[in-house]
PDB file of C-alpha atoms in Angstrom:
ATOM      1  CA  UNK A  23     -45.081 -33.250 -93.743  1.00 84.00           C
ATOM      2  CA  UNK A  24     -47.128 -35.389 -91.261  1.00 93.00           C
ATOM      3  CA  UNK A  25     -50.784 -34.767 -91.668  1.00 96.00           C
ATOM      4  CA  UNK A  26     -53.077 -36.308 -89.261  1.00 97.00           C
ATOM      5  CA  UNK A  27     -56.366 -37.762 -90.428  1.00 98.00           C
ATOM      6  CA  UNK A  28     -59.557 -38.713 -87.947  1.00 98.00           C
ATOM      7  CA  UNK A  29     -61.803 -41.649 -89.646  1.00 98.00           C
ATOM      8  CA  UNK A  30     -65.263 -42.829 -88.583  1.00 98.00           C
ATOM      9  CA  UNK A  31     -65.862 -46.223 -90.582  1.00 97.00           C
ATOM     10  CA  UNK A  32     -69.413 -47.928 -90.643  1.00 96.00           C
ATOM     11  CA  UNK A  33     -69.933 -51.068 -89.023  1.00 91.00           C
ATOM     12  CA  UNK A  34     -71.310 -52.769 -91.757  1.00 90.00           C
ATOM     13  CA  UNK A  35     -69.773 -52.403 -95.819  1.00 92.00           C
ATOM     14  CA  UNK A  36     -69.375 -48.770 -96.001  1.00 94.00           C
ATOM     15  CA  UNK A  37     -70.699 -47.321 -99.460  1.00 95.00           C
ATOM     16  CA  UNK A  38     -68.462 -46.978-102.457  1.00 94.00           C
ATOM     17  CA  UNK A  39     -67.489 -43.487-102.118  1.00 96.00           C
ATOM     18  CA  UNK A  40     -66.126 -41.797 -98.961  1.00 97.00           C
ATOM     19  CA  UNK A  41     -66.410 -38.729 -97.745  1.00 98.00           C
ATOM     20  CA  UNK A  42     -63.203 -36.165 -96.924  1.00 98.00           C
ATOM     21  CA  UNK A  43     -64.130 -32.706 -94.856  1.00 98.00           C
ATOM     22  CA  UNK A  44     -61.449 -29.915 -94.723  1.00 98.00           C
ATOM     23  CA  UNK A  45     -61.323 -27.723 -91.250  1.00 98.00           C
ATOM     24  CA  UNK A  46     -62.023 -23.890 -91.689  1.00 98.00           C
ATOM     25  CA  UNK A  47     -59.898 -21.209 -90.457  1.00 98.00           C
ATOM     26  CA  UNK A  48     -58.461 -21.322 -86.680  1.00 98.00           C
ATOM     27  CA  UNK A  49     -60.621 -24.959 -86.708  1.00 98.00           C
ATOM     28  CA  UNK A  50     -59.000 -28.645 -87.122  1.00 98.00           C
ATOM     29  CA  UNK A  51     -60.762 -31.819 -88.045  1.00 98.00           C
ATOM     30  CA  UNK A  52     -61.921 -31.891 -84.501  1.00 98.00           C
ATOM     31  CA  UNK A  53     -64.746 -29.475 -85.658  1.00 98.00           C
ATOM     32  CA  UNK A  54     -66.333 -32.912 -87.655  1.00 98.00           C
ATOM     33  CA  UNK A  55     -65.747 -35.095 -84.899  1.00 98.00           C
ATOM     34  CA  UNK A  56     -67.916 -33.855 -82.941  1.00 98.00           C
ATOM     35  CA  UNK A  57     -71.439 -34.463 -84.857  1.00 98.00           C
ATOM     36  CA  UNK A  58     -70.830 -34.938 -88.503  1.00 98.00           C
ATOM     37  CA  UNK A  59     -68.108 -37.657 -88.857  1.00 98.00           C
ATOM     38  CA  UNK A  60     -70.622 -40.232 -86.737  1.00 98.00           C
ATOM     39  CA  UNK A  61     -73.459 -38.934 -88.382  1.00 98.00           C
ATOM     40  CA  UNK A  62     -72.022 -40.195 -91.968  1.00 98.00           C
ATOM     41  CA  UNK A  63     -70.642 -42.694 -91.070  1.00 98.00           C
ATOM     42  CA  UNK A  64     -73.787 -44.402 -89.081  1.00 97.00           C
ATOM     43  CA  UNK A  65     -75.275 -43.359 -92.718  1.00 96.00           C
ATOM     44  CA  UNK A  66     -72.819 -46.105 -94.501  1.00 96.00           C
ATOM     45  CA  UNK A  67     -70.432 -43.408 -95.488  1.00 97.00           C
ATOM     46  CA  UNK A  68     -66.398 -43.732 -94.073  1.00 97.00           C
ATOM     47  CA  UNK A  69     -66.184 -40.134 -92.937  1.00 98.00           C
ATOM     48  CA  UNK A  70     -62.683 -38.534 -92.857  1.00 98.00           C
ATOM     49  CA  UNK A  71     -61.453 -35.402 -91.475  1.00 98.00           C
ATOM     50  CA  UNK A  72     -57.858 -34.015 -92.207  1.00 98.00           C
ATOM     51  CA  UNK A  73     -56.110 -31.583 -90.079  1.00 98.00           C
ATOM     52  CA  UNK A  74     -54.031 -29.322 -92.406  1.00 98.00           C
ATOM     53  CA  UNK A  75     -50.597 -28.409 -91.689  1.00 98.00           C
ATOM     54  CA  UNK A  76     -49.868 -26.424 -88.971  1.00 98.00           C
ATOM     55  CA  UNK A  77     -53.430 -27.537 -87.472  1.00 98.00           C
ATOM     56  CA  UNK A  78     -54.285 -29.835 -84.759  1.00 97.00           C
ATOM     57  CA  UNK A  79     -52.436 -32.293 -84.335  1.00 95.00           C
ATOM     58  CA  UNK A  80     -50.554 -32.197 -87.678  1.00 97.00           C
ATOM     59  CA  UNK A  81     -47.139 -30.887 -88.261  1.00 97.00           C
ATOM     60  CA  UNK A  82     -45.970 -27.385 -89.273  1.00 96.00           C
ATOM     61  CA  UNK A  83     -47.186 -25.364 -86.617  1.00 95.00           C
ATOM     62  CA  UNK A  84     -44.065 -23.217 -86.323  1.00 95.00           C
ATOM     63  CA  UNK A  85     -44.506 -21.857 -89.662  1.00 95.00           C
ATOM     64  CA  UNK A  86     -48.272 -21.640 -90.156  1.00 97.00           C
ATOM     65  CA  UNK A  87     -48.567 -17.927 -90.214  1.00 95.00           C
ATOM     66  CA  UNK A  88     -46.787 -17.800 -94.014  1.00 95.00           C
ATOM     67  CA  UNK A  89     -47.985 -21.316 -95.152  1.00 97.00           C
ATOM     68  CA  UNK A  90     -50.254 -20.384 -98.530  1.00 98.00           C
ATOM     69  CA  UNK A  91     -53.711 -21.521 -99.439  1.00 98.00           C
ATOM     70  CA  UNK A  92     -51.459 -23.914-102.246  1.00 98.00           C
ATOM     71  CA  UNK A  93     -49.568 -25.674 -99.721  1.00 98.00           C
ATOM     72  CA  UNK A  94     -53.329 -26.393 -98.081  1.00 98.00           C
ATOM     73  CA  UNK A  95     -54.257 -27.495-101.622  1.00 98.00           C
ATOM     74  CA  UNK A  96     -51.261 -30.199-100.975  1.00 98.00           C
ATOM     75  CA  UNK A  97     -51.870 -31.445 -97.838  1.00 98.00           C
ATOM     76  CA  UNK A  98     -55.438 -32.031 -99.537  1.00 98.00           C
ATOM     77  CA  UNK A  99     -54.204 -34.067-102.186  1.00 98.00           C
ATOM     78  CA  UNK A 100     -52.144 -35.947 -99.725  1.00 97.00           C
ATOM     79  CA  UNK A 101     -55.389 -36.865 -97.636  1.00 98.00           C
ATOM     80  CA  UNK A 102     -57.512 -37.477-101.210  1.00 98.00           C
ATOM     81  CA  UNK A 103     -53.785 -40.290-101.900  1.00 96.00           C
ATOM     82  CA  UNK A 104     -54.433 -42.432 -98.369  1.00 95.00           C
ATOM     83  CA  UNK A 105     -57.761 -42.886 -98.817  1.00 97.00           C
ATOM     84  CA  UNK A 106     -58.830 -46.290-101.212  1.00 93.00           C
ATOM     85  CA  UNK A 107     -60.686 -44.283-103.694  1.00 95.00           C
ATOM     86  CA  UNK A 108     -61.175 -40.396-104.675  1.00 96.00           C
ATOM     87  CA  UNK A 109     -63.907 -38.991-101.963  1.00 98.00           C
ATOM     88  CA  UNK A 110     -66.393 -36.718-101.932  1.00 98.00           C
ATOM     89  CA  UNK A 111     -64.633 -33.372-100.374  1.00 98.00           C
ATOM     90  CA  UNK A 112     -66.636 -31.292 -97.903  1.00 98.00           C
ATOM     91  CA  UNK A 113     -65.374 -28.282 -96.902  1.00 98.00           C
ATOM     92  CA  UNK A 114     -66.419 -25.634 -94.294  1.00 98.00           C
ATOM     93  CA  UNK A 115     -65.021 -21.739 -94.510  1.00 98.00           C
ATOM     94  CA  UNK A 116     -61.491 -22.107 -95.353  1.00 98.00           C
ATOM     95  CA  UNK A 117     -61.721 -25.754 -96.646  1.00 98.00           C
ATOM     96  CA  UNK A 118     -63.978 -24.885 -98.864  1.00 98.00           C
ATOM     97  CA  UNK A 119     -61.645 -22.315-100.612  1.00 98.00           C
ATOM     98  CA  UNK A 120     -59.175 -24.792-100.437  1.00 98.00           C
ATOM     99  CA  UNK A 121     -61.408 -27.644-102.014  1.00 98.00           C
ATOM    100  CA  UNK A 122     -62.370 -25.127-104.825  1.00 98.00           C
ATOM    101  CA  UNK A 123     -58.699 -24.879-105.532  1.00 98.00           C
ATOM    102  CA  UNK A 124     -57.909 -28.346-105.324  1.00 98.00           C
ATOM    103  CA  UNK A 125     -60.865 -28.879-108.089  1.00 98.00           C
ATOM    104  CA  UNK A 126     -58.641 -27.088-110.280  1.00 97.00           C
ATOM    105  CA  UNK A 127     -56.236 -29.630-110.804  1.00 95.00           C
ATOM    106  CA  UNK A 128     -58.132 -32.636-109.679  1.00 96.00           C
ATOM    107  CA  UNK A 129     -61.462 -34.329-109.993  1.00 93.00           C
ATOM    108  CA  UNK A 130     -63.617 -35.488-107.384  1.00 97.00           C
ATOM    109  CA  UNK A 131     -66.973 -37.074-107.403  1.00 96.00           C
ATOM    110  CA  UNK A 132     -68.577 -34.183-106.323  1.00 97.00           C
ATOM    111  CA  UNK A 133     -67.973 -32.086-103.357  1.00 98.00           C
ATOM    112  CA  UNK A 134     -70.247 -29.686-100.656  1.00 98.00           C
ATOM    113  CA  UNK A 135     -69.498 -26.228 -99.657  1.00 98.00           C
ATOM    114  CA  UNK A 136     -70.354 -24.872 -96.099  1.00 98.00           C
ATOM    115  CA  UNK A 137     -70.357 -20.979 -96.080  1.00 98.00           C
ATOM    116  CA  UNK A 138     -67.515 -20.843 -97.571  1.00 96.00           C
ATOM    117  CA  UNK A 139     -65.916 -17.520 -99.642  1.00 95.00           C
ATOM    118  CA  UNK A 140     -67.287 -17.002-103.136  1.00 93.00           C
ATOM    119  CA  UNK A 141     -64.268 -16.447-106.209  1.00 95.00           C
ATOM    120  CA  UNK A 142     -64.607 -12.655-105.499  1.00 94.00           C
ATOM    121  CA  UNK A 143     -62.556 -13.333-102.880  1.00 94.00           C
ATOM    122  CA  UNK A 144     -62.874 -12.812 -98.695  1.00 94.00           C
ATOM    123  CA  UNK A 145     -62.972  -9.211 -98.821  1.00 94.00           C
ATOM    124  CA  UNK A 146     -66.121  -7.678 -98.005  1.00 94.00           C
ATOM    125  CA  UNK A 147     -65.646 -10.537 -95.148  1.00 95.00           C
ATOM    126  CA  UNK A 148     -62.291  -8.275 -93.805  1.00 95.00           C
ATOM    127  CA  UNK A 149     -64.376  -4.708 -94.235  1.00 95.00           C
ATOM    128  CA  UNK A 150     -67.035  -6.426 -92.072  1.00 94.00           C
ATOM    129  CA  UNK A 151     -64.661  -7.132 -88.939  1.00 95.00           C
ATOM    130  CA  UNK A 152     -62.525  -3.840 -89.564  1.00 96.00           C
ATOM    131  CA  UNK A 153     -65.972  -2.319 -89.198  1.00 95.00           C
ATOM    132  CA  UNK A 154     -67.371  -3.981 -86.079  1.00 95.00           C
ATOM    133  CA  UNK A 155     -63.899  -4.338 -85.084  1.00 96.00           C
ATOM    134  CA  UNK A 156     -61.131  -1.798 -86.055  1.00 97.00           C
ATOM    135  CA  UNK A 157     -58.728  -2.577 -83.247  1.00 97.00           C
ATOM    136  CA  UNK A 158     -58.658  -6.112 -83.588  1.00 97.00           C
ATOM    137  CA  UNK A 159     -58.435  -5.943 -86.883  1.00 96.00           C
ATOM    138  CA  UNK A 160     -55.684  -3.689 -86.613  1.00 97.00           C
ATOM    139  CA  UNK A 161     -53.959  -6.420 -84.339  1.00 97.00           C
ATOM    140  CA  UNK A 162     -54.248  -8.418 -87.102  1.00 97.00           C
ATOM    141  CA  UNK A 163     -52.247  -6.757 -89.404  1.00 96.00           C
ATOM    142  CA  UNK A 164     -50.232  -5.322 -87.082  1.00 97.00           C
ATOM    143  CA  UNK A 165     -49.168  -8.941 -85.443  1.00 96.00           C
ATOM    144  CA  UNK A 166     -49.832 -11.133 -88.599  1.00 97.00           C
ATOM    145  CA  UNK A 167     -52.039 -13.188 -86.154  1.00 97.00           C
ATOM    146  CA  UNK A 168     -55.924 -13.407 -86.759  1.00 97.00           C
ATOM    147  CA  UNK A 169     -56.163 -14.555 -83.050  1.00 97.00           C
ATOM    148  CA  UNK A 170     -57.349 -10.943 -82.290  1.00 97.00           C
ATOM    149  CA  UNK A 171     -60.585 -12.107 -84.504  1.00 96.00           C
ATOM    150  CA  UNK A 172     -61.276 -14.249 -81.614  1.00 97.00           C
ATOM    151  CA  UNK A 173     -59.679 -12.114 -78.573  1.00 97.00           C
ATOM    152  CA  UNK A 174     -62.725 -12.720 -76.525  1.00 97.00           C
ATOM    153  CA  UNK A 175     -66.024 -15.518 -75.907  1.00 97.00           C
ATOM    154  CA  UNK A 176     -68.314 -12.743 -77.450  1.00 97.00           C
ATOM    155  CA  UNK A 177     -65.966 -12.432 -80.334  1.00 97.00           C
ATOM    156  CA  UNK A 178     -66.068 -15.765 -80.748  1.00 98.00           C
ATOM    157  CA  UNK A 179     -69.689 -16.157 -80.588  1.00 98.00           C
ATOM    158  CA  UNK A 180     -70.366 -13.190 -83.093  1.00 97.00           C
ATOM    159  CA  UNK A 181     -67.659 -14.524 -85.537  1.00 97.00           C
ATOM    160  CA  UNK A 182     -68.978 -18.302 -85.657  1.00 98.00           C
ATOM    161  CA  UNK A 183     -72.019 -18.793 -83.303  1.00 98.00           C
ATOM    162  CA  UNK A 184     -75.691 -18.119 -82.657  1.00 97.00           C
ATOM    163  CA  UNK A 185     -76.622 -16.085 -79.433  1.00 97.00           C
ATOM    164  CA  UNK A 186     -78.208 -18.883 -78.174  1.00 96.00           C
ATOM    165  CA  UNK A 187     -75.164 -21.607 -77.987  1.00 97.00           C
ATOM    166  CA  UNK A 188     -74.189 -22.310 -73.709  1.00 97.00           C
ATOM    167  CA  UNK A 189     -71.441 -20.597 -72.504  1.00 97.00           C
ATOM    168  CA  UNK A 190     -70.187 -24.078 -71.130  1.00 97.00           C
ATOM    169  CA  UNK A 191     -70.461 -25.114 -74.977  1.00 98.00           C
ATOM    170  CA  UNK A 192     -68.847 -22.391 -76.805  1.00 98.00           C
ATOM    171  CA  UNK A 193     -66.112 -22.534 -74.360  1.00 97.00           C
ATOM    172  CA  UNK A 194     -65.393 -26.173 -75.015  1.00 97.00           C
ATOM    173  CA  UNK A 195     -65.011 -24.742 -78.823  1.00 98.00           C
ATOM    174  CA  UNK A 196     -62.728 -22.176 -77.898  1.00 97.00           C
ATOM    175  CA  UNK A 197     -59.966 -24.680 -76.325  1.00 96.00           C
ATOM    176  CA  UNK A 198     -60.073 -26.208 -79.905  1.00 97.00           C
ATOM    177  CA  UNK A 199     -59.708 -22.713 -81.949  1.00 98.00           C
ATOM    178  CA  UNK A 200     -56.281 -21.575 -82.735  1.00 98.00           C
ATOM    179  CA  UNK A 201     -54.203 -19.017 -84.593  1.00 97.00           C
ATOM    180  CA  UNK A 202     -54.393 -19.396 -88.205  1.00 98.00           C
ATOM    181  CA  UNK A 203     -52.006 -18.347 -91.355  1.00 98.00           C
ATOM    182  CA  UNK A 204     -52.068 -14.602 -92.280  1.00 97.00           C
ATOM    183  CA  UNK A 205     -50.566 -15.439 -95.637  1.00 97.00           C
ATOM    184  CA  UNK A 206     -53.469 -17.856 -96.314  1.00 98.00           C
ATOM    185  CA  UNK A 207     -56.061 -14.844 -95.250  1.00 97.00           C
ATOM    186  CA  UNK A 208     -54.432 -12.769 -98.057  1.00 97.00           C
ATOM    187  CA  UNK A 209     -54.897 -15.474-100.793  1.00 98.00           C
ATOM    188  CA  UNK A 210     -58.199 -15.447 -99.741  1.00 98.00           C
ATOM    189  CA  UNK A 211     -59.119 -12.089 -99.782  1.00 97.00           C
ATOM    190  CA  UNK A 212     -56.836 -10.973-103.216  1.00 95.00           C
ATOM    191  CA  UNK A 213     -53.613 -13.168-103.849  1.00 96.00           C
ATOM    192  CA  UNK A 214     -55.172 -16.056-104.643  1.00 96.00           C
ATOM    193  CA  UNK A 215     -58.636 -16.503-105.948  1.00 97.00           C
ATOM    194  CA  UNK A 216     -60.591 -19.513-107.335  1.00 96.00           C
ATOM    195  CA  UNK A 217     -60.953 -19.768-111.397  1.00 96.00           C
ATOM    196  CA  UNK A 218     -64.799 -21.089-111.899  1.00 97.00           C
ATOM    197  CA  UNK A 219     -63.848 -22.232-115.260  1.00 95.00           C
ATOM    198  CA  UNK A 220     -61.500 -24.694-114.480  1.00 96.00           C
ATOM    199  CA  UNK A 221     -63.836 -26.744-112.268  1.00 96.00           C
ATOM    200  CA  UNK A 222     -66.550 -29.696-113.352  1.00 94.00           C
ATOM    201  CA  UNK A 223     -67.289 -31.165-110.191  1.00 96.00           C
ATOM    202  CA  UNK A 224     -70.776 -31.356-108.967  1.00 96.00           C
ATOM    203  CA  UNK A 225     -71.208 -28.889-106.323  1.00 97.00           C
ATOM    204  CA  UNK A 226     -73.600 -28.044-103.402  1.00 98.00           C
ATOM    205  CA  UNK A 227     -73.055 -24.419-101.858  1.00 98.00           C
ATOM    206  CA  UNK A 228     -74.825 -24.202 -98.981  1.00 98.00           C
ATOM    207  CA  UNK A 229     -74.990 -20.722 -96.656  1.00 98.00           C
ATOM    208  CA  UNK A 230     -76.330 -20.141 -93.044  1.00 98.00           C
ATOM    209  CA  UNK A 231     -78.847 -17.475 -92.530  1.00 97.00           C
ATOM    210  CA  UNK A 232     -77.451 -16.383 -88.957  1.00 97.00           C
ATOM    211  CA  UNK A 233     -73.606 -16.082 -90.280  1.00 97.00           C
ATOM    212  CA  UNK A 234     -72.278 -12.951 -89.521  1.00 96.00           C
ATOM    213  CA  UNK A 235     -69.381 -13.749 -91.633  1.00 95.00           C
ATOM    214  CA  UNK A 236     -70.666 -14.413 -95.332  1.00 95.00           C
ATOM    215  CA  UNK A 237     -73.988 -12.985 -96.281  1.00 93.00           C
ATOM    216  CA  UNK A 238     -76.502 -15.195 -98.447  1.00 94.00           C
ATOM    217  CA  UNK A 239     -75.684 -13.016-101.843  1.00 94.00           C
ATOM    218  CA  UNK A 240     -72.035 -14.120-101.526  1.00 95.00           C
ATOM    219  CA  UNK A 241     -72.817 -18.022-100.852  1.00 97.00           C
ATOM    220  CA  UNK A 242     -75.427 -17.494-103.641  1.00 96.00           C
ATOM    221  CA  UNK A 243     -72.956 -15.673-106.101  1.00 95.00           C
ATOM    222  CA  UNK A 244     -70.701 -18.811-105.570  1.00 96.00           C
ATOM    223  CA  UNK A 245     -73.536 -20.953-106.304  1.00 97.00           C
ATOM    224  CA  UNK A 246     -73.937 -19.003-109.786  1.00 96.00           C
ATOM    225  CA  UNK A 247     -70.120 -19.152-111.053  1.00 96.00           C
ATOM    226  CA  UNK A 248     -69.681 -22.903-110.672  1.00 97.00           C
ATOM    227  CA  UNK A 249     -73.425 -23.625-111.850  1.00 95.00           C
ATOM    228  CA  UNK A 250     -74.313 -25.249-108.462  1.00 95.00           C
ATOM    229  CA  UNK A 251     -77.118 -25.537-106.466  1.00 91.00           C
ATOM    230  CA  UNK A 252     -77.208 -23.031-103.501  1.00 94.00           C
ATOM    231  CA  UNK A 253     -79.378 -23.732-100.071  1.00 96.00           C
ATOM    232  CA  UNK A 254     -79.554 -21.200 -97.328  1.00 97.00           C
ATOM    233  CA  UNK A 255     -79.922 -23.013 -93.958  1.00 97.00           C
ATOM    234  CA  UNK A 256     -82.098 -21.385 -91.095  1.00 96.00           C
ATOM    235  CA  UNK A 257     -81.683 -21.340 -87.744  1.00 96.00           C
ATOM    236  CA  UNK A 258     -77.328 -21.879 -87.846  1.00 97.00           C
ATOM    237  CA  UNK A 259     -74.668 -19.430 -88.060  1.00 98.00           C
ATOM    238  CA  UNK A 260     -71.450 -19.815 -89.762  1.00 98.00           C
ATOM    239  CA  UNK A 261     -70.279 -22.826 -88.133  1.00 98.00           C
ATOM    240  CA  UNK A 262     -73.412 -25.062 -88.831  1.00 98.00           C
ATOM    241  CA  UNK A 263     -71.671 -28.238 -88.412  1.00 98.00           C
ATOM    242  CA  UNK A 264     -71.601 -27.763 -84.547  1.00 98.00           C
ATOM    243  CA  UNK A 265     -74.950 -25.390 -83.822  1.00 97.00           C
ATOM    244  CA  UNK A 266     -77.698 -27.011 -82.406  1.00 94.00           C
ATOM    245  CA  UNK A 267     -79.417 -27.239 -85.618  1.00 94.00           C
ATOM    246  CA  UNK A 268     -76.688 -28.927 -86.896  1.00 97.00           C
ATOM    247  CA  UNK A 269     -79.045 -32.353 -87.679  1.00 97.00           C
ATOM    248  CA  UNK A 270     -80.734 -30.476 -90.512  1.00 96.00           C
ATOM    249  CA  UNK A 271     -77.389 -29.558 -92.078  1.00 98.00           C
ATOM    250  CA  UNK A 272     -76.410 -32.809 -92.433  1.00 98.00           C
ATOM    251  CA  UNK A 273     -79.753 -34.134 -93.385  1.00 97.00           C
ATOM    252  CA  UNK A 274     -79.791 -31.684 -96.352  1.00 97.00           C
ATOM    253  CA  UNK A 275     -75.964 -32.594 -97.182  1.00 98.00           C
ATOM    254  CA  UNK A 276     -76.842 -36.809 -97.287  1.00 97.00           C
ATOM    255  CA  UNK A 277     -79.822 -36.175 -99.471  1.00 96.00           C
ATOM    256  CA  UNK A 278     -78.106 -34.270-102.225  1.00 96.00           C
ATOM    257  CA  UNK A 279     -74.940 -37.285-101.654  1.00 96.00           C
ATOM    258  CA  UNK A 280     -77.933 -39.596-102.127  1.00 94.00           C
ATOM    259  CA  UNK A 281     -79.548 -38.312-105.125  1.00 91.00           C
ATOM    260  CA  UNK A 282     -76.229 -36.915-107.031  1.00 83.00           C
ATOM    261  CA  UNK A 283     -73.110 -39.564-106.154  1.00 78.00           C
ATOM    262  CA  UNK A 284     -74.237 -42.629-107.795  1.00 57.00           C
ATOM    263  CA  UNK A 285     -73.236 -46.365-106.308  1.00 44.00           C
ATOM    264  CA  UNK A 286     -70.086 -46.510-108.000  1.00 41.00           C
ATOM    265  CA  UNK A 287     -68.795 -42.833-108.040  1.00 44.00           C
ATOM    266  CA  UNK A 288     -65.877 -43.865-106.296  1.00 41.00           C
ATOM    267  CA  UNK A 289     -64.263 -45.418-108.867  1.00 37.00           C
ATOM    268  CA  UNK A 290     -62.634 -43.112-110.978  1.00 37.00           C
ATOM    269  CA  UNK A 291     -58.976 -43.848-112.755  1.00 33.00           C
ATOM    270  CA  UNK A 292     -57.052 -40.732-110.662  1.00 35.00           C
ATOM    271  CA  UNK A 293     -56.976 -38.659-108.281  1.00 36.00           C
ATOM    272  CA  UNK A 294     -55.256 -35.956-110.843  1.00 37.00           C
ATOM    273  CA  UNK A 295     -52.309 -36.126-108.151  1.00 36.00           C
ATOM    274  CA  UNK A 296     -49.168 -37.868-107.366  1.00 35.00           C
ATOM    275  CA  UNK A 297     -49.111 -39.668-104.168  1.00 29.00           C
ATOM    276  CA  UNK A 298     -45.598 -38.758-102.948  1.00 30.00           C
ATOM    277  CA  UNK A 299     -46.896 -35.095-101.728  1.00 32.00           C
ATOM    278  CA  UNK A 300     -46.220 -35.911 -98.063  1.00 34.00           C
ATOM    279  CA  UNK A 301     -47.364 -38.881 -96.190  1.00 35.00           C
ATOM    280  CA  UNK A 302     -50.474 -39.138 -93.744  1.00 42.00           C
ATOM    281  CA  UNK A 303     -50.780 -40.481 -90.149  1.00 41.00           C
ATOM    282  CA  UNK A 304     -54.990 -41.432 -89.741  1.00 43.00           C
ATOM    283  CA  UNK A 305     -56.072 -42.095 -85.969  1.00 45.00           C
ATOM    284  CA  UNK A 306     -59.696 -42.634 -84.687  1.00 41.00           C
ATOM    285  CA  UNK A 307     -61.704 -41.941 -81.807  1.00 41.00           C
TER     286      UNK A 307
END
């Protein structure tokens, strides 16, 4: 499986540990590129962002719609095995299911989660769109597609956005938005939930107070099972990373990375993972 990987690398000696964000769903690592890969890395930190299979420019887009939240959980540990020591895993939505699963079976220095689904699982999510929604959402099950989520710019804009984001903007977001894996939206809501006991990583949960997606109490409950902090961010909606007021997410993000991964938190003995998952492709821009 080829998995594509975008890096931002500092100018100068890049700090010990790197950083490693995972896409949501119907996103790809372009959703970093755009603010928060720079951002880190003009911090010191090389920033990676992986597209998972069957997203972006990765392989496997033929059979996305049944690929599982475990075969996500590979292609992570396939991007944690290129990179010269175990990062810091930041994931948004989606990837931060899928990083909560990965922690499972691996370590990692710590890792940040950006309103993503607590262990309860995605459903009150799915009643929310069947209720402001029920046709798409019938669509949904009807086509196995989730595109319906997304059918229209409004859609769009309620799903991820704050009223305020340009048109001209949250078009340009749209073009990057694709279908995503119906079998991986089941995992999430039921099939496959996290297991809070089998994870010691040092976490960071952190919620948007616009998201129509995820309300506070779930990013907070998530923040309870795994003994994390939990920060609710004003002003964003669910997809903080590309908002306006996506500066003060990532200010609040480097200053827990300051104060919790120490200088040499990158070196640890394993990833927990074999490095002959599938092989990685990394490009920059």
């Amino acid at each position: 499986m080829r998995l594509d990987i975008i890096s931002r690398i500092p100018e100068e000696q890049p700090r010990p540990t790197p950083l490693l964000f995972v896409h949501g769903m119907m996103h790809g690592a372009w959703c970093w590129d755009v603010h928060f890969l720079e951002y880190f890395a003009r911090h010191g930190f090389e920033a990676h962002a992986v597209d998972l299979r069957g997203h972006g420019t990765s392989a496997g887009r033929e059979r996305l719609r049944w690929a599982r939240i475990a075969d996500f959980v590979d292609d992570l540990a396939c991007a944690v095995a290129q990179l010269r020591t175990p990062p810091v895993l930041i994931g948004h939505s989606m990837g931060g299911f899928v990083v909560l699963k990965y922690l499972e079976r691996a370590d990692a220095p710590a890792a940040i989660l950006l309103s993503s689904p607590s262990p309860s699982g995605l459903w009150r999510t799915a009643l929310r769109i069947a209720r402001r929604h029920p046709l798409a959402f019938a669509r949904v099950n009807l086509t196995f597609s989730l595109l319906p989520v997304i059918a229209t710019a409004e859609m769009t804009r309620e799903a991820f956005f704050s009223p305020e984001l340009p048109d001209e903007t949250l078009s340009g977001y749209r073009e990057g938005m694709q279908d995503e894996s119906y079998r991986a939206f089941l995992d999430m809501v039921v099939l496959d939930l996290p297991k809070p006991r089998e994870v010691r990583t040092p976490l960071l949960v952190l919620g948007a107070a616009r998201d129509n997606m995820l309300a506070p109490s779930e990013i907070e409950s998530t923040a309870r099972a795994y003994h994390a902090r939990s920060d609710i961010l004003p002003g964003v909606a669910h997809d903080s990373m590309l908002e306006a007021g996506w500066e003060r997410v990532a200010e609040r993000m480097l200053g827990w990375l300051d104060a919790s991964v120490s200088k040499g938190a990158g070196e640890m003995s394993s990833t927990g993972w074999p490095r002959t998952h599938s092989r990685a492709r990394s490009r920059s821009r």
